[in-house]
Short mmCIF file of C-alpha atoms and ligand atoms in Angstrom, two decimals:
data_model
loop_
_atom_site.label_atom_id
_atom_site.label_comp_id
_atom_site.label_asym_id
_atom_site.label_seq_id
_atom_site.Cartn_x
_atom_site.Cartn_y
_atom_site.Cartn_z
CA MET Z 389 11.28 2.46 -17.26
CA LYS Z 390 7.13 1.60 -16.20
CA ILE Z 391 6.63 -0.69 -14.22
CA THR Z 392 3.46 -2.98 -16.10
CA THR Z 393 1.44 -6.33 -15.31
CA SER Z 394 3.88 -8.00 -18.20
CA TYR Z 395 7.02 -6.57 -15.71
CA PHE Z 396 5.46 -9.07 -12.98
CA LYS Z 397 4.79 -12.49 -15.02
CA LYS Z 398 8.01 -11.69 -17.25
CA ALA Z 399 9.67 -11.68 -13.15
CA LYS Z 400 7.58 -14.71 -12.25
CA GLU Z 401 8.54 -17.23 -14.84
CA LYS Z 402 12.60 -15.49 -14.65
CA GLY Z 403 12.58 -16.68 -10.91
CA GLU Z 404 13.03 -12.76 -9.91
CA LYS Z 405 11.65 -11.43 -6.55
CA ILE Z 406 9.15 -9.00 -7.15
CA THR Z 407 9.99 -5.72 -4.95
CA MET Z 408 6.23 -3.46 -3.44
CA LEU Z 409 5.77 -1.67 -0.76
CA THR Z 410 2.50 0.70 0.24
CA ALA Z 411 2.70 4.45 0.48
CA TYR Z 412 -0.29 7.60 1.12
CA ASP Z 413 2.09 10.43 0.07
CA TYR Z 414 3.61 11.82 -2.60
CA THR Z 415 6.88 11.87 -0.66
CA THR Z 416 6.91 8.66 -0.26
CA ALA Z 417 6.59 7.62 -3.13
CA SER Z 418 8.76 9.71 -4.93
CA LEU Z 419 11.04 8.26 -1.50
CA VAL Z 420 9.57 4.83 -3.21
CA ASP Z 421 10.17 4.98 -6.89
CA ALA Z 422 13.55 5.77 -7.03
CA ALA Z 423 14.61 3.73 -4.86
CA GLY Z 424 13.78 1.52 -7.32
CA ILE Z 425 11.02 -0.41 -5.09
CA GLU Z 426 8.12 -2.02 -9.09
CA SER Z 427 5.26 -1.35 -7.63
CA ILE Z 428 3.52 0.59 -4.86
CA LEU Z 429 0.55 0.08 -2.64
CA VAL Z 430 -1.75 2.36 -2.09
CA GLY Z 431 -3.61 0.02 0.69
CA ASP Z 432 -6.77 0.79 2.27
CA SER Z 433 -3.72 0.30 5.95
CA LEU Z 434 -4.43 3.85 5.30
CA GLY Z 435 -7.32 3.48 7.71
CA MET Z 436 -4.29 3.35 9.95
CA THR Z 437 -1.45 4.67 9.57
CA MET Z 438 -2.33 8.14 7.43
CA LEU Z 439 -6.33 8.82 9.32
CA GLY Z 440 -5.84 7.10 12.22
CA TYR Z 441 -8.49 4.47 12.28
CA ASP Z 442 -8.25 1.48 13.83
CA SER Z 443 -9.09 -0.48 11.15
CA THR Z 444 -10.15 -1.15 7.58
CA LEU Z 445 -13.21 -0.77 8.03
CA PRO Z 446 -14.06 2.97 7.10
CA VAL Z 447 -11.77 4.18 4.39
CA THR Z 448 -14.21 5.11 1.88
CA MET Z 449 -13.73 5.01 -2.00
CA GLU Z 450 -12.86 9.10 -1.42
CA ASP Z 451 -10.03 8.89 0.62
CA MET Z 452 -9.11 6.15 -1.14
CA ILE Z 453 -8.94 8.06 -4.22
CA HIS Z 454 -6.90 11.23 -2.82
CA HIS Z 455 -4.46 9.17 -1.34
CA THR Z 456 -3.57 7.65 -4.82
CA LYS Z 457 -3.86 10.60 -6.84
CA CYS Z 458 -0.78 12.26 -4.12
CA VAL Z 459 0.86 8.88 -5.58
CA SER Z 460 0.76 8.55 -8.02
CA ARG Z 461 2.73 12.55 -9.45
CA GLY Z 462 5.15 10.63 -7.45
CA ALA Z 463 5.55 7.35 -8.72
CA LYS Z 464 7.28 8.15 -11.52
CA ASN Z 465 8.23 4.33 -12.24
CA ALA Z 466 6.51 2.22 -9.87
CA LEU Z 467 3.46 0.34 -11.09
CA VAL Z 468 0.79 1.90 -9.23
CA ILE Z 469 -2.07 0.02 -7.54
CA ALA Z 470 -4.76 1.68 -5.70
CA ASP Z 471 -6.85 -0.56 -2.49
CA MET Z 472 -10.95 -1.52 -3.04
CA PRO Z 473 -11.77 0.03 -0.02
CA PHE Z 474 -14.49 -2.41 2.43
CA MET Z 475 -18.15 -2.18 0.56
CA SER Z 476 -16.80 -0.17 -2.59
CA TYR Z 477 -16.88 -4.13 -4.67
CA HIS Z 478 -19.41 -6.39 -2.42
CA ILE Z 479 -23.09 -4.51 -3.63
CA SER Z 480 -23.45 -5.26 -7.59
CA ILE Z 481 -20.90 -5.82 -10.23
CA GLU Z 482 -22.01 -2.54 -11.83
CA ASP Z 483 -20.35 -1.06 -8.77
CA SER Z 484 -17.20 -2.85 -8.21
CA CYS Z 485 -16.96 -1.04 -12.63
CA ILE Z 486 -17.54 2.32 -11.87
CA ASN Z 487 -15.77 2.28 -8.26
CA ALA Z 488 -12.88 -0.59 -9.65
CA GLY Z 489 -12.41 3.20 -12.69
CA ARG Z 490 -12.66 6.45 -10.89
CA LEU Z 491 -9.38 4.68 -9.15
CA ILE Z 492 -7.41 4.39 -12.78
CA LYS Z 493 -9.42 7.54 -14.49
CA GLU Z 494 -9.67 10.23 -10.73
CA GLY Z 495 -6.67 8.74 -8.97
CA GLY Z 496 -4.16 7.63 -11.91
CA ALA Z 497 -3.41 3.98 -10.95
CA ALA Z 498 -2.87 1.65 -12.38
CA ALA Z 499 -5.02 -1.34 -11.39
CA VAL Z 500 -6.49 -1.76 -8.06
CA LYS Z 501 -6.62 -5.06 -5.43
CA LEU Z 502 -9.34 -6.40 -3.89
CA GLU Z 503 -9.20 -8.58 -0.85
CA GLY Z 504 -11.82 -11.96 -1.03
CA GLY Z 505 -11.75 -15.18 -2.86
CA GLU Z 506 -14.86 -18.14 -4.42
CA GLU Z 507 -16.78 -15.42 -4.50
CA PHE Z 508 -15.53 -11.84 -5.82
CA ALA Z 509 -14.89 -14.13 -9.16
CA GLU Z 510 -17.50 -13.06 -11.29
CA THR Z 511 -16.79 -8.66 -10.78
CA ILE Z 512 -12.89 -9.56 -11.13
CA ARG Z 513 -13.58 -11.24 -14.63
CA ALA Z 514 -15.85 -7.73 -15.03
CA ILE Z 515 -13.26 -5.86 -13.89
CA VAL Z 516 -10.96 -7.63 -15.98
CA ARG Z 517 -13.44 -6.89 -19.61
CA CYS Z 518 -13.11 -2.95 -18.11
CA GLN Z 519 -9.08 -3.48 -19.45
CA ILE Z 520 -9.07 -2.46 -15.47
CA PRO Z 521 -6.03 -5.25 -14.38
CA VAL Z 522 -6.69 -7.01 -10.33
CA CYS Z 523 -4.51 -8.22 -7.61
CA GLY Z 524 -6.16 -11.10 -5.56
CA HIS Z 525 -5.71 -9.90 -2.21
CA ILE Z 526 -6.19 -14.37 0.35
CA GLY Z 527 -5.46 -14.87 4.01
CA LEU Z 528 -5.95 -12.67 6.66
CA THR Z 529 -7.68 -9.83 4.68
CA PRO Z 530 -8.10 -6.92 7.34
CA GLN Z 531 -11.35 -6.24 5.68
CA SER Z 532 -12.86 -8.97 7.22
CA ILE Z 533 -12.30 -8.83 10.27
CA ASN Z 534 -15.70 -8.69 11.77
CA ALA Z 535 -15.66 -12.37 10.10
CA PHE Z 536 -12.60 -14.70 10.95
CA GLY Z 537 -13.49 -12.95 14.85
CA GLY Z 538 -9.93 -10.80 14.38
CA PHE Z 539 -6.79 -9.74 12.37
CA LYS Z 540 -5.67 -14.68 12.56
CA VAL Z 541 -2.96 -15.83 10.64
CA GLN Z 542 -5.44 -18.10 7.81
CA GLY Z 543 -4.53 -21.38 6.46
CA LYS Z 544 -3.23 -23.18 9.48
CA THR Z 545 -5.33 -26.41 8.42
CA ALA Z 546 -4.40 -28.52 5.49
CA GLU Z 547 -8.19 -28.39 4.90
CA ALA Z 548 -8.39 -24.50 5.25
CA ALA Z 549 -4.13 -24.27 3.13
CA ARG Z 550 -6.62 -26.45 1.01
CA GLY Z 551 -8.99 -23.67 0.17
CA LEU Z 552 -6.37 -21.23 0.28
CA ILE Z 553 -4.43 -22.49 -2.77
CA LYS Z 554 -8.25 -23.15 -4.42
CA SER Z 555 -8.89 -19.33 -3.95
CA ALA Z 556 -6.01 -19.23 -5.85
CA LYS Z 557 -6.74 -20.74 -8.69
CA THR Z 558 -9.91 -18.70 -8.87
CA LEU Z 559 -8.70 -15.88 -9.10
CA GLU Z 560 -5.95 -16.71 -11.54
CA ASP Z 561 -8.96 -18.00 -13.58
CA ALA Z 562 -11.23 -14.49 -13.36
CA GLY Z 563 -8.17 -12.94 -15.13
CA VAL Z 564 -6.32 -11.46 -11.83
CA PHE Z 565 -2.02 -10.06 -12.65
CA ALA Z 566 -1.43 -10.74 -9.00
CA ILE Z 567 -2.48 -12.19 -5.93
CA VAL Z 568 -0.88 -11.00 -2.46
CA VAL Z 569 -1.20 -13.44 -0.27
CA GLU Z 570 -1.26 -12.22 3.88
CA GLY Z 571 -0.92 -14.11 6.93
CA VAL Z 572 -0.39 -17.43 6.60
CA PRO Z 573 2.83 -20.57 7.18
CA ALA Z 574 5.50 -20.16 5.05
CA GLU Z 575 5.22 -23.51 3.36
CA ILE Z 576 1.36 -22.30 2.37
CA GLY Z 577 3.06 -19.35 0.80
CA GLY Z 578 5.21 -21.02 -0.92
CA LEU Z 579 2.21 -24.22 -2.01
CA ILE Z 580 0.46 -20.78 -2.86
CA SER Z 581 2.77 -20.12 -5.32
CA LYS Z 582 3.36 -22.41 -6.87
CA SER Z 583 -0.49 -23.56 -7.79
CA VAL Z 584 -0.31 -20.40 -9.98
CA SER Z 585 1.33 -18.93 -12.69
CA VAL Z 586 1.05 -15.32 -11.74
CA PRO Z 587 2.97 -13.97 -9.05
CA VAL Z 588 2.13 -14.68 -5.55
CA ILE Z 589 3.36 -11.72 -3.53
CA GLY Z 590 3.62 -12.22 0.32
CA ILE Z 591 3.17 -10.06 3.14
CA GLY Z 592 3.57 -12.85 6.47
CA ALA Z 593 3.10 -15.77 4.28
CA GLY Z 594 7.32 -16.99 3.88
CA LYS Z 595 10.37 -16.37 1.77
CA ASP Z 596 8.94 -18.50 -1.35
CA CYS Z 597 6.07 -16.37 -2.73
CA ASP Z 598 6.86 -14.74 -5.91
CA GLY Z 599 7.09 -11.16 -4.18
CA GLN Z 600 7.32 -9.44 -1.03
CA VAL Z 601 5.11 -6.43 0.31
CA LEU Z 602 5.09 -4.47 3.45
CA VAL Z 603 3.38 -1.25 5.03
CA VAL Z 604 5.48 1.29 4.09
CA GLN Z 605 5.37 2.62 7.90
CA ASP Z 606 5.90 -0.11 9.66
CA MET Z 607 9.08 -1.16 7.95
CA LEU Z 608 10.82 2.16 8.66
CA GLY Z 609 9.36 2.02 12.44
CA THR Z 610 7.18 5.03 12.30
CA PHE Z 611 3.89 3.40 12.97
CA PRO Z 612 3.24 4.00 17.03
CA GLY Z 613 0.69 1.17 17.26
CA HIS Z 614 0.37 -2.96 16.61
CA LYS Z 615 3.34 -4.32 14.93
CA PRO Z 616 2.16 -8.12 13.87
CA LYS Z 617 5.22 -11.31 13.54
CA PHE Z 618 5.57 -10.86 9.78
CA VAL Z 619 7.65 -7.46 9.83
CA LYS Z 620 11.15 -6.63 9.24
CA GLN Z 621 12.19 -2.41 10.98
CA PHE Z 622 14.80 -1.42 8.33
CA ALA Z 623 15.67 1.31 10.33
CA SER Z 624 14.03 3.68 12.23
CA VAL Z 625 12.82 6.53 11.02
CA GLY Z 626 10.58 7.14 13.77
CA GLU Z 627 13.08 7.50 15.98
CA VAL Z 628 14.96 9.82 14.47
CA MET Z 629 12.13 12.10 13.37
CA THR Z 630 10.48 12.24 17.51
CA ASN Z 631 14.36 13.73 18.25
CA ALA Z 632 14.82 16.12 15.44
CA PHE Z 633 10.73 17.62 16.87
CA LYS Z 634 13.14 17.88 20.30
CA ALA Z 635 15.51 19.70 19.05
CA TYR Z 636 13.57 21.75 17.21
CA SER Z 637 12.15 22.57 19.43
CA ASP Z 638 14.56 22.54 22.50
CA GLU Z 639 15.85 25.15 19.48
CA VAL Z 640 12.82 27.36 19.58
CA LYS Z 641 12.40 27.29 23.12
CA ASN Z 642 15.67 29.09 24.48
CA GLY Z 643 16.58 31.38 20.62
CA SER Z 644 18.69 29.80 18.91
CA PHE Z 645 16.23 28.04 15.07
CA PRO Z 646 16.17 29.90 12.80
CA ALA Z 647 20.05 31.92 13.03
CA ASP Z 648 21.02 34.41 10.99
CA GLU Z 649 21.67 31.68 8.19
CA HIS Z 650 17.65 30.53 7.87
CA THR Z 651 16.89 35.08 8.19
CA TYR Z 652 15.53 36.97 4.95
CA LYS Z 653 17.34 40.35 4.70
CA ILE Z 654 16.30 44.61 4.12
CA ASN Z 655 19.47 47.01 3.75
CA ASP Z 656 19.94 49.25 6.36
CA GLU Z 657 18.95 52.40 4.53
CA GLU Z 658 15.37 50.87 4.11
CA ILE Z 659 15.22 50.29 7.78
CA LYS Z 660 15.22 53.49 9.05
CA LYS Z 661 13.09 54.74 7.16
CA LEU Z 662 10.66 53.08 9.60
CA TYR Z 663 11.30 54.01 12.45
O1 KIV V 2052 -4.28 -2.33 3.40
C1 KIV V 2052 -2.18 -2.44 2.82
O2 KIV V 2052 -1.16 -2.06 2.58
C2 KIV V 2052 -2.70 -4.62 2.18
C3 KIV V 2052 -0.84 -5.08 2.27
C4 KIV V 2052 -1.02 -4.86 4.02
C5 KIV V 2052 -1.38 -5.84 1.29
O3 KIV V 2052 -3.32 -5.28 1.59
#
């Protein structure tokens, strides 16, 4: 069944948790989709996990479109949401609509996500008017690391938490179909989820959100970089990969790979003609 944004709304109404994982390539998207994960986020975290930058800030529209295309081809059922990269929705509303449209038309995404609160309400309204579903993203928004002074848990004072709840309500009013809430105390994740009728998808926001999202490399243990406290590693795929690479190297060096079963044949008559 193809998952749509109305599925998200119904899931929240029924109290069913929503699953989301990131993916940035066809193979991973196909596997995530086959596992029945309801939504795939082509996150701008690809700046770190795929491109090796130390933040999401250098990611371009062209990067996002390229990876979104790959994921869209692999996602048969999951709702594909593409991140709007830093500075693709900050300059003008016209620019923002054009860039959101490119992620849908060229990338094949079904929705876009952008970071920020009240300051982007008008932008969100305009994108939604273009019939493009928008997912909000508040809390620890990685595109704001320079403004935050680093990756810092948000909403830790009553005043800051009230601000996040207000932002969530403003985003709902602007027409988002869901909101990602990142890096806030669990109680605040729960309070935000209760404050709005659209689903809140948490990452480092506790168990009382309406759904959860993780970066696929983090949950598989394939990313060598920093592992935040909220990450649960569900498998040690990185270790499995490294062991496979070592085994391959050993077999190539000692000549046991390729073996007979990996080798094409030519009949002896034809070979004789060569000598
Ligand atoms: O870019 C990303 O992967 C994200 C998730 C961390 C929510 O925005």
